[in-house]
Short mmCIF file of C-alpha atoms in Angstrom, two decimals:
data_model
loop_
_atom_site.label_atom_id
_atom_site.label_comp_id
_atom_site.label_asym_id
_atom_site.label_seq_id
_atom_site.Cartn_x
_atom_site.Cartn_y
_atom_site.Cartn_z
CA UNK A 14 -44.50 -35.20 31.84
CA UNK A 15 -46.99 -32.52 32.66
CA UNK A 16 -45.58 -32.17 35.99
CA UNK A 17 -42.25 -31.62 34.41
CA UNK A 18 -43.53 -29.15 31.77
CA UNK A 19 -45.53 -27.13 34.39
CA UNK A 20 -42.01 -26.60 36.32
CA UNK A 21 -40.54 -25.38 33.06
CA UNK A 22 -43.39 -23.28 32.23
CA UNK A 23 -43.17 -21.63 35.75
CA UNK A 24 -39.49 -20.98 35.08
CA UNK A 25 -40.07 -19.44 31.82
CA UNK A 26 -43.15 -17.23 33.34
CA UNK A 27 -40.80 -16.03 36.10
CA UNK A 28 -38.47 -14.37 33.46
CA UNK A 29 -41.50 -12.94 31.43
CA UNK A 30 -41.47 -15.67 28.80
CA UNK A 31 -44.51 -17.61 29.62
CA UNK A 32 -45.05 -19.87 26.61
CA UNK A 33 -48.27 -19.51 24.40
CA UNK A 34 -49.94 -21.94 22.06
CA UNK A 35 -52.44 -20.91 19.28
CA UNK A 36 -54.55 -23.48 17.47
CA UNK A 37 -56.43 -22.97 14.23
CA UNK A 38 -59.46 -24.88 13.25
CA UNK A 39 -61.09 -24.45 9.79
CA UNK A 40 -64.84 -25.47 9.67
CA UNK A 41 -67.08 -27.23 11.87
CA UNK A 42 -65.69 -30.76 12.28
CA UNK A 43 -66.99 -32.08 15.69
CA UNK A 44 -63.87 -34.30 16.01
CA UNK A 45 -61.33 -31.45 15.65
CA UNK A 46 -63.36 -29.23 17.92
CA UNK A 47 -63.08 -31.86 20.60
CA UNK A 48 -59.35 -32.35 20.01
CA UNK A 49 -58.68 -28.49 20.16
CA UNK A 50 -60.58 -28.30 23.49
CA UNK A 51 -58.57 -31.36 24.84
CA UNK A 52 -55.30 -29.61 24.01
CA UNK A 53 -56.60 -26.24 25.61
CA UNK A 54 -57.44 -28.04 28.77
CA UNK A 55 -54.04 -29.52 28.95
CA UNK A 56 -52.70 -26.00 28.35
CA UNK A 57 -54.64 -24.90 31.54
CA UNK A 58 -53.22 -27.61 33.65
CA UNK A 59 -49.60 -26.90 32.91
CA UNK A 60 -50.03 -22.95 32.80
CA UNK A 61 -49.47 -22.33 29.06
CA UNK A 62 -51.47 -19.58 27.42
CA UNK A 63 -53.82 -20.70 24.74
CA UNK A 64 -56.04 -19.31 22.27
CA UNK A 65 -58.00 -20.75 19.13
CA UNK A 66 -58.71 -19.21 15.67
CA UNK A 67 -61.84 -20.39 14.29
CA UNK A 68 -62.05 -19.90 10.50
CA UNK A 69 -65.32 -20.75 8.52
CA UNK A 70 -65.69 -23.82 6.63
CA UNK A 71 -65.47 -21.94 3.42
CA UNK A 72 -62.38 -20.02 4.19
CA UNK A 73 -59.85 -19.81 1.23
CA UNK A 74 -56.32 -21.04 1.41
CA UNK A 75 -54.93 -17.23 1.50
CA UNK A 76 -57.14 -16.47 4.60
CA UNK A 77 -55.42 -19.66 6.39
CA UNK A 78 -51.90 -18.44 5.33
CA UNK A 79 -52.65 -14.73 6.33
CA UNK A 80 -53.64 -16.12 9.81
CA UNK A 81 -50.55 -18.09 10.15
CA UNK A 82 -48.48 -15.02 9.17
CA UNK A 83 -50.07 -13.00 11.71
CA UNK A 84 -49.48 -15.69 14.42
CA UNK A 85 -45.78 -16.12 13.40
CA UNK A 86 -45.09 -12.28 13.94
CA UNK A 87 -46.58 -12.47 17.46
CA UNK A 88 -43.92 -12.74 20.20
CA UNK A 89 -46.64 -14.06 22.72
CA UNK A 90 -47.31 -16.99 20.55
CA UNK A 91 -44.46 -19.60 20.71
CA UNK A 92 -46.47 -22.51 19.18
CA UNK A 93 -48.88 -22.76 16.29
CA UNK A 94 -50.90 -25.80 15.48
CA UNK A 95 -53.11 -26.26 12.46
CA UNK A 96 -55.80 -28.73 13.36
CA UNK A 97 -56.28 -31.41 10.59
CA UNK A 98 -58.05 -32.40 8.78
CA UNK A 99 -58.98 -29.14 6.71
CA UNK A 100 -62.15 -29.02 4.79
CA UNK A 101 -62.35 -30.79 1.33
CA UNK A 102 -60.48 -29.24 -1.24
CA UNK A 103 -57.96 -27.53 0.89
CA UNK A 104 -54.41 -28.95 0.87
CA UNK A 105 -52.72 -28.60 4.09
CA UNK A 106 -49.08 -28.63 2.51
CA UNK A 107 -49.02 -24.95 2.03
CA UNK A 108 -50.22 -23.77 5.37
CA UNK A 109 -48.10 -26.49 7.26
CA UNK A 110 -45.09 -25.09 5.48
CA UNK A 111 -45.93 -21.54 6.34
CA UNK A 112 -45.65 -22.08 10.05
CA UNK A 113 -42.42 -20.51 11.42
CA UNK A 114 -40.46 -23.83 11.97
CA UNK A 115 -39.64 -22.64 15.51
CA UNK A 116 -43.00 -22.47 16.29
CA UNK A 117 -44.06 -25.66 14.56
CA UNK A 118 -45.07 -27.55 17.60
CA UNK A 119 -46.79 -30.42 15.57
CA UNK A 120 -43.15 -31.11 14.03
CA UNK A 121 -44.46 -31.31 10.36
CA UNK A 122 -42.41 -28.49 8.86
CA UNK A 123 -40.44 -29.60 6.02
CA UNK A 124 -37.23 -28.26 7.74
CA UNK A 125 -38.13 -29.92 10.99
CA UNK A 126 -38.78 -33.18 9.20
CA UNK A 127 -35.50 -32.78 7.47
CA UNK A 128 -33.67 -32.13 10.56
CA UNK A 129 -35.22 -35.03 12.17
CA UNK A 130 -34.03 -37.50 9.14
CA UNK A 131 -30.49 -35.94 9.45
CA UNK A 132 -30.50 -37.04 13.09
CA UNK A 133 -30.60 -33.26 14.77
CA UNK A 134 -33.89 -33.65 16.35
CA UNK A 135 -35.58 -30.44 17.52
CA UNK A 136 -39.34 -30.00 16.99
CA UNK A 137 -40.84 -33.42 16.03
CA UNK A 138 -44.20 -34.98 15.62
CA UNK A 139 -45.82 -35.43 19.03
CA UNK A 140 -47.10 -39.08 18.84
CA UNK A 141 -43.52 -40.60 17.97
CA UNK A 142 -41.85 -38.31 20.70
CA UNK A 143 -44.49 -39.73 23.07
CA UNK A 144 -43.45 -43.28 22.23
CA UNK A 145 -39.91 -42.79 22.56
CA UNK A 146 -40.43 -40.72 25.74
CA UNK A 147 -42.50 -43.81 27.15
CA UNK A 148 -39.84 -46.35 26.26
CA UNK A 149 -37.02 -44.29 27.79
CA UNK A 150 -39.07 -43.74 30.96
CA UNK A 151 -39.71 -47.72 31.09
CA UNK A 152 -35.86 -48.08 30.93
CA UNK A 153 -36.17 -49.86 27.41
CA UNK A 154 -32.82 -49.29 25.34
CA UNK A 155 -33.73 -48.98 21.68
CA UNK A 156 -30.04 -49.41 20.57
CA UNK A 157 -29.89 -52.87 19.02
CA UNK A 158 -33.76 -53.45 19.57
CA UNK A 159 -35.90 -55.05 16.67
CA UNK A 160 -38.51 -52.44 16.35
CA UNK A 161 -41.59 -52.99 14.01
CA UNK A 162 -43.71 -50.26 12.89
CA UNK A 163 -47.22 -51.12 11.32
CA UNK A 164 -48.28 -47.89 9.09
CA UNK A 165 -45.99 -45.64 7.17
CA UNK A 166 -47.90 -42.16 7.61
CA UNK A 167 -46.27 -38.90 7.80
CA UNK A 168 -47.64 -38.33 11.08
CA UNK A 169 -46.45 -41.53 12.88
CA UNK A 170 -44.87 -44.16 10.94
CA UNK A 171 -42.16 -42.35 8.96
CA UNK A 172 -41.11 -39.94 11.84
CA UNK A 173 -41.03 -42.57 14.31
CA UNK A 174 -38.84 -44.90 12.15
CA UNK A 175 -36.39 -41.99 11.93
CA UNK A 176 -36.31 -41.46 15.63
CA UNK A 177 -35.91 -45.18 16.23
CA UNK A 178 -33.03 -45.20 13.88
CA UNK A 179 -31.54 -42.27 15.32
CA UNK A 180 -31.22 -44.33 18.54
CA UNK A 181 -29.74 -47.24 16.64
CA UNK A 182 -32.65 -49.62 16.78
CA UNK A 183 -33.15 -51.98 13.73
CA UNK A 184 -36.45 -50.71 12.37
CA UNK A 185 -38.98 -52.57 9.99
CA UNK A 186 -41.90 -50.55 8.41
CA UNK A 187 -44.96 -52.45 7.46
CA UNK A 188 -47.97 -51.17 5.59
CA UNK A 189 -51.07 -52.37 3.39
CA UNK A 190 -48.66 -53.82 0.89
CA UNK A 191 -46.61 -56.03 3.24
CA UNK A 192 -47.18 -59.63 2.31
CA UNK A 193 -47.03 -61.47 5.59
CA UNK A 194 -47.65 -59.22 8.41
CA UNK A 195 -47.30 -61.63 11.45
CA UNK A 196 -43.93 -62.83 10.01
CA UNK A 197 -42.58 -59.35 11.02
CA UNK A 198 -44.36 -58.45 13.93
CA UNK A 199 -43.57 -61.80 15.75
CA UNK A 200 -40.05 -60.65 15.47
CA UNK A 201 -40.72 -57.12 17.31
CA UNK A 202 -39.27 -56.29 20.61
CA UNK A 203 -41.05 -52.97 20.28
CA UNK A 204 -44.13 -52.97 18.12
CA UNK A 205 -46.02 -49.77 17.19
CA UNK A 206 -49.31 -50.31 15.43
CA UNK A 207 -50.74 -47.30 13.51
CA UNK A 208 -52.91 -48.81 10.77
CA UNK A 209 -56.40 -47.72 11.48
CA UNK A 210 -57.58 -51.25 11.34
CA UNK A 211 -59.62 -52.58 14.26
CA UNK A 212 -58.12 -55.60 15.91
CA UNK A 213 -55.46 -56.08 13.30
CA UNK A 214 -52.75 -57.44 15.73
CA UNK A 215 -54.02 -60.76 17.74
CA UNK A 216 -52.20 -62.16 20.38
CA UNK A 217 -50.46 -64.97 18.25
CA UNK A 218 -48.88 -62.12 16.13
CA UNK A 219 -46.73 -60.61 19.10
CA UNK A 220 -43.38 -61.61 20.39
CA UNK A 221 -43.55 -62.68 24.14
CA UNK A 222 -42.21 -59.75 26.25
CA UNK A 223 -42.48 -57.21 23.47
CA UNK A 224 -43.73 -53.59 24.32
CA UNK A 225 -46.73 -52.66 22.25
CA UNK A 226 -48.09 -49.16 21.35
CA UNK A 227 -51.47 -49.23 19.87
CA UNK A 228 -51.91 -46.02 17.86
CA UNK A 229 -55.28 -46.75 16.27
CA UNK A 230 -58.50 -44.81 17.02
CA UNK A 231 -61.43 -46.71 15.51
CA UNK A 232 -65.11 -46.41 15.85
CA UNK A 233 -66.86 -49.89 16.08
CA UNK A 234 -70.52 -49.45 17.00
CA UNK A 235 -70.58 -47.29 20.08
CA UNK A 236 -67.10 -48.25 21.15
CA UNK A 237 -63.60 -46.56 20.61
CA UNK A 238 -61.10 -49.38 19.98
CA UNK A 239 -57.51 -49.79 18.64
CA UNK A 240 -55.72 -51.72 16.00
CA UNK A 241 -54.60 -54.30 18.82
CA UNK A 242 -56.81 -57.04 20.24
CA UNK A 243 -55.74 -55.79 23.83
CA UNK A 244 -57.15 -58.83 25.92
CA UNK A 245 -55.20 -61.18 23.81
CA UNK A 246 -52.06 -59.31 23.45
CA UNK A 247 -51.73 -58.37 27.07
CA UNK A 248 -51.31 -61.94 28.03
CA UNK A 249 -48.27 -62.14 25.72
CA UNK A 250 -46.52 -58.54 25.99
CA UNK A 251 -44.64 -57.02 28.57
CA UNK A 252 -46.90 -53.90 28.21
CA UNK A 253 -49.52 -52.60 25.93
CA UNK A 254 -51.12 -49.20 25.75
CA UNK A 255 -54.86 -49.15 26.03
CA UNK A 256 -57.43 -47.43 23.66
CA UNK A 257 -58.74 -45.04 24.78
CA UNK A 258 -56.38 -43.48 27.33
CA UNK A 259 -53.05 -44.69 26.06
CA UNK A 260 -51.06 -43.01 23.34
CA UNK A 261 -53.47 -40.31 22.99
CA UNK A 262 -53.00 -38.55 26.34
CA UNK A 263 -49.28 -39.16 25.95
CA UNK A 264 -49.41 -37.20 22.53
CA UNK A 265 -51.17 -34.27 24.04
CA UNK A 266 -48.52 -34.04 26.91
CA UNK A 267 -45.91 -34.03 24.31
CA UNK A 268 -47.39 -31.21 22.68
CA UNK A 269 -47.34 -29.36 25.94
CA UNK A 270 -43.74 -30.33 26.44
CA UNK A 271 -42.94 -29.15 22.74
CA UNK A 272 -44.48 -25.83 23.32
CA UNK A 273 -42.05 -25.23 26.14
CA UNK A 274 -39.34 -26.50 23.96
CA UNK A 275 -40.31 -23.98 21.32
CA UNK A 276 -40.27 -21.01 23.79
CA UNK A 277 -36.89 -22.05 24.72
CA UNK A 278 -35.69 -22.42 21.27
CA UNK A 279 -37.03 -18.82 20.41
CA UNK A 280 -35.05 -17.38 23.32
CA UNK A 281 -31.89 -19.05 22.26
CA UNK A 282 -32.39 -17.56 18.58
CA UNK A 283 -33.10 -13.93 20.19
CA UNK A 284 -29.61 -14.31 22.10
CA UNK A 285 -27.85 -15.54 18.94
#
């Protein structure tokens, strides 16, 4: 994906439209700072211009909104990403909605989420996009497949369910109130787990030959582990994403691709 994005970026740069990504980080969250560095490193690899706006821990919501408005107005910024979580007491809803929908490379703006639900996908959340892209590259046709998603967050579960429905999968979404999780997961030809519970999915909960995507990132002692017991599930499934090194890098590569998408969308808007 990064190789393909690099080729697209080169074509855009050749006509003076090299894509640019701006990230905004508020406060001193070490995990957020690490994620932003990873995203900027990916920008360097594919040739996307990048910059980071670092606001102080005590920044007010109006300061964040003013920063977003300034980036919205800049022609050299095609994508804007507000790194979450924000410091305690700051609701991300207003800042996320303030981002120009055509620069919303995280895919969380209400207009982009609404378009996704209407089946008119443009900029969509990057983790679901990466999962669908991986299935397509593996030659797994979603149409008619039994897909089960564990976790119904706005970041992964809900948008992924919509993307899979748009491709005519039969989708079941499980969550903390699901009474018999294993009864659902054993039926899944495609299983996506984004619950934030270490080792939630065991080998006996997986259908033989299933494609399993582990979106969980959990710290257990000095290790980073997923929501899937990898060593058990790999014996049953057709394929399983590892943690770390699976869905995380895929998500970042989708962010790069979507920044190029945003640049192309903005070009089209100018032509209209």
